Coordinates of C-alpha atoms and ligand atoms in Angstrom, one line a residue:
X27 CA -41.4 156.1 50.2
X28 CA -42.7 156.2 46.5
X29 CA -45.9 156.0 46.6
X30 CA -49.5 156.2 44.0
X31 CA -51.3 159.0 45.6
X32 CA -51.6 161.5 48.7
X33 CA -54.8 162.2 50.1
X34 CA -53.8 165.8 52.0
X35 CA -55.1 168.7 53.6
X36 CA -57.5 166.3 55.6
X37 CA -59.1 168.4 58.6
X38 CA -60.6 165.5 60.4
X39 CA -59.5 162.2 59.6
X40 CA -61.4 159.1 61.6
X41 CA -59.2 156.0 61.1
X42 CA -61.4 153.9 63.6
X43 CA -58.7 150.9 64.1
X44 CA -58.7 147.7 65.4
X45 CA -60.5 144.4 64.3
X46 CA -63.7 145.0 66.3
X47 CA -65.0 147.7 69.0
X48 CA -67.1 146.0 71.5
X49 CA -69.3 147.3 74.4
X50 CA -68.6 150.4 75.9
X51 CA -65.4 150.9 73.2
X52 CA -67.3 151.3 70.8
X53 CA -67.0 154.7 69.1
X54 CA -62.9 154.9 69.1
X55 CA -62.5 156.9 66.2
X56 CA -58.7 157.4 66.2
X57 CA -59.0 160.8 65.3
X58 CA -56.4 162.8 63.4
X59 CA -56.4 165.8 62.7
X60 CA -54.6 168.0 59.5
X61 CA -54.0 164.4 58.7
X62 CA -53.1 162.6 55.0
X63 CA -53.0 159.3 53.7
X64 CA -50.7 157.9 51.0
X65 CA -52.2 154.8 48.8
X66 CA -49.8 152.5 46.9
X67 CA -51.9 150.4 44.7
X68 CA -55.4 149.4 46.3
X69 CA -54.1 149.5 50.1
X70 CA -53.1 151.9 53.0
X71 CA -49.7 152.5 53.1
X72 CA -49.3 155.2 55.0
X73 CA -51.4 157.1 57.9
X74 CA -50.5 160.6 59.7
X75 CA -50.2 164.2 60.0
X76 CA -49.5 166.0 56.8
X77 CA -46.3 167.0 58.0
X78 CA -45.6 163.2 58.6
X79 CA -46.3 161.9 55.0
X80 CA -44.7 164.9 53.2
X81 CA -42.0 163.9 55.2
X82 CA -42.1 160.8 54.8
X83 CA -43.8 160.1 51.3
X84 CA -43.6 161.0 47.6
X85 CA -46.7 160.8 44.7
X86 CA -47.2 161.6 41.6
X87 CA -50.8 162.1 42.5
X88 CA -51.9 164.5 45.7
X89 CA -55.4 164.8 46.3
X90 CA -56.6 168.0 48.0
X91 CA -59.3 167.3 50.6
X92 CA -59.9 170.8 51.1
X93 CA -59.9 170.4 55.3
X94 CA -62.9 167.9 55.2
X95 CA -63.3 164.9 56.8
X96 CA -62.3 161.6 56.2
X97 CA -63.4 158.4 57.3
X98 CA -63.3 154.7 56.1
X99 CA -65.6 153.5 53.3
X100 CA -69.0 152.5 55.2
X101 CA -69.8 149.0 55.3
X102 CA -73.3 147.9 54.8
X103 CA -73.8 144.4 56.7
X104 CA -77.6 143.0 55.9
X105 CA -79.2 143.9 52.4
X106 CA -81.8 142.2 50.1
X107 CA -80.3 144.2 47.0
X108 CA -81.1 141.6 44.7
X109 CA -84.8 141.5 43.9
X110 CA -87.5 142.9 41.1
X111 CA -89.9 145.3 41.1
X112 CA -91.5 146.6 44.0
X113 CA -94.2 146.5 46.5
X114 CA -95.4 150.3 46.8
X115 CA -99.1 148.8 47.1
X116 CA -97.8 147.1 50.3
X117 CA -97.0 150.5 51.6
X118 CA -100.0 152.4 50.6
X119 CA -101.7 149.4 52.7
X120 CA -99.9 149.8 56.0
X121 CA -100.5 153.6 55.9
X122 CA -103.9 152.8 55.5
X123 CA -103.5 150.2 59.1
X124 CA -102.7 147.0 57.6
X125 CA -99.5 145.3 59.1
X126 CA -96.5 143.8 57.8
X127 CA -97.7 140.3 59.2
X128 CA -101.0 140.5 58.3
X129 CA -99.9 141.6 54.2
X130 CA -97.6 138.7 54.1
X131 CA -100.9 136.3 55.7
X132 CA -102.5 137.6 53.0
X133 CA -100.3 136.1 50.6
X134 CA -98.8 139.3 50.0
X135 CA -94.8 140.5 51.3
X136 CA -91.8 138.5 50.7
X137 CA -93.7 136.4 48.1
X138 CA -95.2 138.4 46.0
X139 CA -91.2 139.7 45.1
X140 CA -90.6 136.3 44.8
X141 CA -93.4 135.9 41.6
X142 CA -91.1 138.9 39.7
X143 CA -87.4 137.9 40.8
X144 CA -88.7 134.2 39.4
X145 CA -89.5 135.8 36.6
X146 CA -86.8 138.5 35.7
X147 CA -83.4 136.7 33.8
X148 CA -80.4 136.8 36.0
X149 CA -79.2 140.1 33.5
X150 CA -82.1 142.0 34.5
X151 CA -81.3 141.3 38.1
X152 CA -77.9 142.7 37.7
X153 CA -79.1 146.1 35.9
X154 CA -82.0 146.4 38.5
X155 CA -79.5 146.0 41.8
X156 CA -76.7 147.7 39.8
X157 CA -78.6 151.6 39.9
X158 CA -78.9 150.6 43.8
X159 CA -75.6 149.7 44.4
X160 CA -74.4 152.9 42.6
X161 CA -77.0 155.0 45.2
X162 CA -74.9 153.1 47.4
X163 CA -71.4 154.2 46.5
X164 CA -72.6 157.3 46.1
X165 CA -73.2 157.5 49.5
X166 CA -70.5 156.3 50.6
X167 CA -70.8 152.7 51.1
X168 CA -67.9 150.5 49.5
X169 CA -68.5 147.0 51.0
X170 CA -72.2 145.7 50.8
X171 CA -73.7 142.1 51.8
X172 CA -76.2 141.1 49.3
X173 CA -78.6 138.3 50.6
X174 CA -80.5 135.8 47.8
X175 CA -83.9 134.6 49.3
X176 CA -86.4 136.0 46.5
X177 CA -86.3 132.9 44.1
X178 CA -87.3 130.3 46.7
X179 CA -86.1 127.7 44.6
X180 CA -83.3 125.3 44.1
X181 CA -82.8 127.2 40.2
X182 CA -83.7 130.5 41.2
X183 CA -81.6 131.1 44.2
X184 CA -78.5 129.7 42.7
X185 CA -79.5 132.6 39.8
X186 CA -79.7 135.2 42.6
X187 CA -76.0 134.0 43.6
X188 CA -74.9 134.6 39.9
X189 CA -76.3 138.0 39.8
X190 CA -74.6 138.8 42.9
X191 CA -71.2 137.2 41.7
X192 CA -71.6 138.8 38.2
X193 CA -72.5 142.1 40.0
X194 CA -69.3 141.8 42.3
X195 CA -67.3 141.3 39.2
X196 CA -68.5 144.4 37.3
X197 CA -69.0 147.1 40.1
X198 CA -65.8 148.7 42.5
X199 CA -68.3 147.9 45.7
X200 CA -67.2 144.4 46.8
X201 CA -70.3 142.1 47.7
X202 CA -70.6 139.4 50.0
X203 CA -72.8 137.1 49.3
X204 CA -75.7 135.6 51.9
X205 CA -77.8 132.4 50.9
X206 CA -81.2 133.2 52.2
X207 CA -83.5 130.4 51.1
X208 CA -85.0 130.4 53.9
X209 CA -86.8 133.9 53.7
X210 CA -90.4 133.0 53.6
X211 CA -92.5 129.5 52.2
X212 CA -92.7 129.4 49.1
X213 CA -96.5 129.4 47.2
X214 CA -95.9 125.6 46.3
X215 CA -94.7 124.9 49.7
X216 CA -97.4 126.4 51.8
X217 CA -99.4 122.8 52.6
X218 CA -96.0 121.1 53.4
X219 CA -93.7 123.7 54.6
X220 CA -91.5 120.5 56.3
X221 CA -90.8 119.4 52.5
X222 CA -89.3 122.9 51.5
X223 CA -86.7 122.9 54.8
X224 CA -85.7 119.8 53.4
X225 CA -85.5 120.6 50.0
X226 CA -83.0 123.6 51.5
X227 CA -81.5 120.8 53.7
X228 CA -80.8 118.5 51.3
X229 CA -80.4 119.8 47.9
X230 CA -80.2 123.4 47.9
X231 CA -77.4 123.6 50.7
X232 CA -75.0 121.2 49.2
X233 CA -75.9 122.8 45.4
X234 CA -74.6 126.2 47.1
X235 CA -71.1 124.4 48.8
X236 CA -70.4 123.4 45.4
X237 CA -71.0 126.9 43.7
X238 CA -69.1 128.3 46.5
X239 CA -66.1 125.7 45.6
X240 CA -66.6 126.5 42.0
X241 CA -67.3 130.3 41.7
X242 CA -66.6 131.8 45.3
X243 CA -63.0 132.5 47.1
X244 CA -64.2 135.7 49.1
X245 CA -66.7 135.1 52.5
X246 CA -70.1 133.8 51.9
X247 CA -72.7 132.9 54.8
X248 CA -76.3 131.3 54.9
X249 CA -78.8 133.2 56.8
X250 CA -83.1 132.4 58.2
X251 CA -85.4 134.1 58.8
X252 CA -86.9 132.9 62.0
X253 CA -90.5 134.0 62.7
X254 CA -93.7 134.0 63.2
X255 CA -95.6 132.9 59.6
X256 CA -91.6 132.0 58.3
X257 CA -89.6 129.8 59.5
X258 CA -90.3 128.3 63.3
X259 CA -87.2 127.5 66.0
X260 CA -86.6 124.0 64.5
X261 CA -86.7 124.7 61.2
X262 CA -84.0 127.6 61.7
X263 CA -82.0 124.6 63.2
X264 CA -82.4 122.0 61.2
X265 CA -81.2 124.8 58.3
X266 CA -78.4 126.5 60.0
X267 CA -77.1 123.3 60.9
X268 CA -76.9 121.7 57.6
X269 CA -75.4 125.3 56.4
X270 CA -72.5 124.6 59.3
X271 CA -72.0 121.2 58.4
X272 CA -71.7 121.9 54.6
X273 CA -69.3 124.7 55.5
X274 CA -71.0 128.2 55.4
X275 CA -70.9 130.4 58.7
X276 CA -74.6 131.7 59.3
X277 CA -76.6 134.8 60.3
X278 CA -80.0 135.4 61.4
X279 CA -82.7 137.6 60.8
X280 CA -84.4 137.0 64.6
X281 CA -86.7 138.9 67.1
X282 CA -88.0 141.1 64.1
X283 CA -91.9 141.0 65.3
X284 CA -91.9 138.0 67.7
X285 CA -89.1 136.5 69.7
X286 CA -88.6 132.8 68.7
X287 CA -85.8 131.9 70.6
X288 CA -83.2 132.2 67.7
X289 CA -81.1 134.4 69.8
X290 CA -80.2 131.9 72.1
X291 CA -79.6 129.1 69.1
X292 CA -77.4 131.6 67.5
X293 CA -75.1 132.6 69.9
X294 CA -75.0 128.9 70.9
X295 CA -74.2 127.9 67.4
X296 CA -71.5 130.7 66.5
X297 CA -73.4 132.6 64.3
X298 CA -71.7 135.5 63.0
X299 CA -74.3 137.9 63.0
X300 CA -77.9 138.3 64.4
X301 CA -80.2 141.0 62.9
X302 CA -83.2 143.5 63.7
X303 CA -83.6 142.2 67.4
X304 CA -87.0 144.9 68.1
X305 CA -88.0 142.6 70.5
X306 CA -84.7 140.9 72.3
X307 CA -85.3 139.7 75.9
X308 CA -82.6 140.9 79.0
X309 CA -81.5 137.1 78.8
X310 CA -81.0 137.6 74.8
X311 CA -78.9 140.6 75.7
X312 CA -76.8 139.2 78.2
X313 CA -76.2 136.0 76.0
X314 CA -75.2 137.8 73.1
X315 CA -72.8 140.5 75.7
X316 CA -71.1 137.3 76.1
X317 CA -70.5 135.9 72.6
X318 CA -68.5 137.2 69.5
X319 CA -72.1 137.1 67.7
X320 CA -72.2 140.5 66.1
X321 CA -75.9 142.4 67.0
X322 CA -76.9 144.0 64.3
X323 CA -79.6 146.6 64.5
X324 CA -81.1 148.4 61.2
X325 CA -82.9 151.4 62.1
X326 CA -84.6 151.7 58.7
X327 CA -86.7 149.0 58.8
X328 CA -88.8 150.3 62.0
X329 CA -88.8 153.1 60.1
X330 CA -90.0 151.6 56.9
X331 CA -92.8 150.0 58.6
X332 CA -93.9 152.8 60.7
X333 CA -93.3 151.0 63.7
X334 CA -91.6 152.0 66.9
X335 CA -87.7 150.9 67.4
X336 CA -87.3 148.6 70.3
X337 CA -84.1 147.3 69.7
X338 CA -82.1 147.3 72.9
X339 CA -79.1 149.2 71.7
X340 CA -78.0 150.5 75.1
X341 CA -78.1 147.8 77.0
X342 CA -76.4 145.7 74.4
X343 CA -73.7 148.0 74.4
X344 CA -74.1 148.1 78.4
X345 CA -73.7 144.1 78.4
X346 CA -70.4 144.2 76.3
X347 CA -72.4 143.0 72.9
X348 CA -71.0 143.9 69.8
X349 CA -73.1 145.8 67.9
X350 CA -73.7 146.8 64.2
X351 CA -75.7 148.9 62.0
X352 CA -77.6 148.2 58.5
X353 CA -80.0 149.3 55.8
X354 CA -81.8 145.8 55.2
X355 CA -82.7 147.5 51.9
X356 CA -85.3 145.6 50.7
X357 CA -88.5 146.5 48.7
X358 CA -90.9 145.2 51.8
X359 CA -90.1 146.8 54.8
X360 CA -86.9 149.2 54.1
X361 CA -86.3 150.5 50.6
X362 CA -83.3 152.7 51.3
X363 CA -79.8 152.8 49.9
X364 CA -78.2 154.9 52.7
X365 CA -75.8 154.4 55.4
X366 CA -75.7 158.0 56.4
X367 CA -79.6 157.7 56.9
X368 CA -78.7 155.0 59.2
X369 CA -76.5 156.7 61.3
X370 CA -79.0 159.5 61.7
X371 CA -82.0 156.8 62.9
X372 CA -79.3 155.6 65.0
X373 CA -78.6 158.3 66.9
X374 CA -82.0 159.6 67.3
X375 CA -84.2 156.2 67.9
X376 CA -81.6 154.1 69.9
X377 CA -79.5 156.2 71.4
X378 CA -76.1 155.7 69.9
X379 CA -73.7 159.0 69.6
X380 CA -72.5 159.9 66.5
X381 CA -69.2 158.1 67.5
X382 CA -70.2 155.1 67.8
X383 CA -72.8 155.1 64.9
X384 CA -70.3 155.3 62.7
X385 CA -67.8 152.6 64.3
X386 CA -71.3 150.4 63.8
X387 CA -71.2 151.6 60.4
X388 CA -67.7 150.7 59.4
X389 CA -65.0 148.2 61.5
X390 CA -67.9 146.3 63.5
X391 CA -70.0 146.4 60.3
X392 CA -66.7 144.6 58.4
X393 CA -66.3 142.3 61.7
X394 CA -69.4 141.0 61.3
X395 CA -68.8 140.2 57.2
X396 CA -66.0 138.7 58.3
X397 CA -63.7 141.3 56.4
X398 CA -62.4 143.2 59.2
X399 CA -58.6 142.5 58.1
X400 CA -59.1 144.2 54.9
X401 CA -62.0 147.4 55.6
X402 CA -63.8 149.3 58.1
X403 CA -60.7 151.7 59.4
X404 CA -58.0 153.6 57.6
X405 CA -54.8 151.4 58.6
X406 CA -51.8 150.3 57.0
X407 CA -52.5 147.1 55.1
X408 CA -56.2 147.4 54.8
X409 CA -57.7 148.7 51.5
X410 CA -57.7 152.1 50.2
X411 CA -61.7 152.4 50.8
X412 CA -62.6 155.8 52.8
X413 CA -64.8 158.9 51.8
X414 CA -64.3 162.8 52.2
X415 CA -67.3 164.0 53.2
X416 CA -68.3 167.8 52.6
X417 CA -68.4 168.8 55.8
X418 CA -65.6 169.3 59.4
X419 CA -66.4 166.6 61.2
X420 CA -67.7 163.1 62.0
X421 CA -71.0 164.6 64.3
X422 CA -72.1 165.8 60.8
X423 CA -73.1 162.2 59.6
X424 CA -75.8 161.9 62.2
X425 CA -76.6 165.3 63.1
X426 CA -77.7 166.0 59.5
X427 CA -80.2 164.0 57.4
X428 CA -81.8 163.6 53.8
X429 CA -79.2 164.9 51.4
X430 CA -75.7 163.3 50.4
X431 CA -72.9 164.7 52.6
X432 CA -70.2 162.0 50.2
X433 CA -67.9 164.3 48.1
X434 CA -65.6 162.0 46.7
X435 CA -65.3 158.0 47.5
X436 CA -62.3 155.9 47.2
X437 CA -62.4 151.9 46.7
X438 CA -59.2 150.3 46.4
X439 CA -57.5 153.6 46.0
X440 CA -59.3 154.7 42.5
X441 CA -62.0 157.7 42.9
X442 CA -65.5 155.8 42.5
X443 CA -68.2 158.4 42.9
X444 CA -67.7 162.2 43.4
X445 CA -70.3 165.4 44.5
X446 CA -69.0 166.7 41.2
Ligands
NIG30 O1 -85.3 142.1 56.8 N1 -87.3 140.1 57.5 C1 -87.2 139.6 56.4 N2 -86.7 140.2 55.4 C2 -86.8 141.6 55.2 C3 -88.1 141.9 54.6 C4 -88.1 141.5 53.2 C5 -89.3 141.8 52.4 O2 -90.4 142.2 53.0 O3 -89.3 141.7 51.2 C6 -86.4 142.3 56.4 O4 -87.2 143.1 56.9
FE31 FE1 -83.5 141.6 56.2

């Protein structure tokens, strides 16, 4: 076979296959070792032992992986990339015992980003998530969701789905986009916050079906924030349900602080995904154990906040859930641009082995986008999107923390960021 380029010399190559891993399978890595991988324009064509592709396989190009190891592009399932400036006061209050709830009582949190996205043009937005999204690749992240939910208004969050459109356009990371208007109340809202659910309901939902028709081929969803001082139980319905009826598959952000009950809604519903889950009950766990709704826990944001991580990754896995991992980077609770920082929190706060960190990090992570027949393992078919990491094996991602182990990332089968 005549083929673009051979990736050879591989020491450790983890081609994590299948669609999704769930419960206790989670953490087949498929390994191959002395393995290559020959690319014919942006797709997989070819998976083995070296001596099986120089057998089998001819290239102009070889690329010399030096025996490192290879995995799939990391997939990054729940991000806030798009938003302006920062909140590092925020921070320098909950060192000082303030908490995340009581900030955002205060007037402070999600809204205050709101006042600058609102007032930065969609071409700042762009340049501003662009030097994350670059952090991103560079660390070896090729598929990123990108949530709206800072504008908070019919205009402003249908700007935050241009930036992420123009963004997906210009940059080799693909993005998915999430409509999260219902992130927090905004300002003008906070006497009537029944008027702005409807103003989601029935403007902004069907505003975002039509942009979606007109600007959108690739997955989109519609996500809520359901919580104490956001959105309550029956406003997350009567959102999510319009979001269904007009068409988009939803996710939620539930059980971060307070359990609400959006668990049980979701799976109910078919959501695709529900996120942070700190404070999941046992009946939570066994619901979701028996769904295809993807639990996705985000180590970074306990972090962020200081906060012990509850999340109830071992019992999820226990109850044959399928579970995720994420950054949530976000310039409130998680400001982080780093899968491989994920998978070391992982590891350490719930529990996970490095195995099945990075299955969370890659095919369960692309399940729960949706994008699970195109990236997430190294198969036949499926994009060229995988990393060689400088160092022998796939323990390595967890076991060591705070600098960039990516030496050279692929997307599509063109080199997108190297060590170099
Ligand atoms: O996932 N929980 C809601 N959204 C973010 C926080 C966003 C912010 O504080 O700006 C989160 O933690
Ligand atoms: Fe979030």
């Amino acid at each position: 076979m005549i083929v673009d380029r051979i990736i050879d010399n591989i020491g450790q190559l983890c081609t994590i296959p299948g669609q999704v891993q769930r419960g206790s399978t989670l953490g087949e890595l498929g390994i191959i070792e002395n393995a290559a991988i020959a690319i014919l324009g942006d797709q997989i064509a070819m998976v083995g032992t070296s001596a099986e592709i120089r057998a089998e396989c001819r290239a102009d190009t070889t690329i010399d992986a030096g025996g490192r190891l290879v995995t799939p592009g990391l997939v990054d399932p729940h991000t806030h990339l798009i938003f302006a400036g920062d909140r590092a006061d925020e921070f320098e209050m909950r060192l000082q015992g303030k908490t995340y709830l009581e900030i955002m009582e205060a007037g402070g949190g999600i809204v205050s980003t709101v006042k600058k996205t609102r007032a930065a043009s969609v071409l700042q937005l762009v340049d501003s998530a662009r030097a994350r999204l670059d952090r991103m690749m560079q660390h070896g992240t090729t598929t990123v969701e990108a949530k709206t939910g800072y504008g908070l208004s019919a205009e402003s969050e249908l700007d935050m789905l241009n930036a992420i459109a123009l963004l997906d356009a210009e940059h080799p990371v693909d993005l998915v986009p999430t409509f999260l208007a219902a992130h927090a109340i905004p300002l003008e809202y906070a006497h009537d916050p029944d008027a702005y659910v409807s103003l989601i309901v029935d403007r902004m939902l069907i505003s975002v079906a039509k942009w979606r028709a007109k600007m959108w081929s690739k997955p989109i969803f519609c996500d809520a924030f359901c919580e104490r001082g956001a959105f309550t139980l029956a406003q997350t319905r009567r959102i999510l349900d319009q979001a269904q009826f007009v068409g988009l598959p939803v996710r939620l952000h539930a059980d971060e602080f307070e359990s609400l009950g959006g668990v049980g809604y979701a799976v109910d519903i078919g959501a695709r995904s529900v996120d942070h889950l700190l404070v999941t009950t046992p009946d939570d766990v066994a619901r979701l154990g028996a769904s295809n709704t993807v639990a996705i826990l985000i180590p970074p944001t306990p972090f962020g906040l200081g906060i012990p991580n509850t999340a109830p990754a071992r019992d999820l896995i226990a109850a044959d859930a399928i579970l995720a991992l994420g950054t949530d980077c976000n310039p409130g609770t998680a400001w982080n641009e780093s899968m491989q920082l994920v998978m070391a929190l992982a590891t350490r706060q719930l529990g996970l082995t490095p195995a099945q960190a990075l299955a969370a990090s890659t095919i369960n992570a692309a399940y729960s986008l949706d994008m699970a027949d195109q990236v997430g393992s190294i198969e036949i078919g499926k994009l060229a999107d995988m990393v060689i990491w400088d160092v022998p094996d796939y323990r390595h991602l967890s076991y060591r923390f705070g600098a960039n182990m990516a030496h050279t990332v692929f997307k599509r089968g063109n080199v997108v960021a190297t060590s170099m």
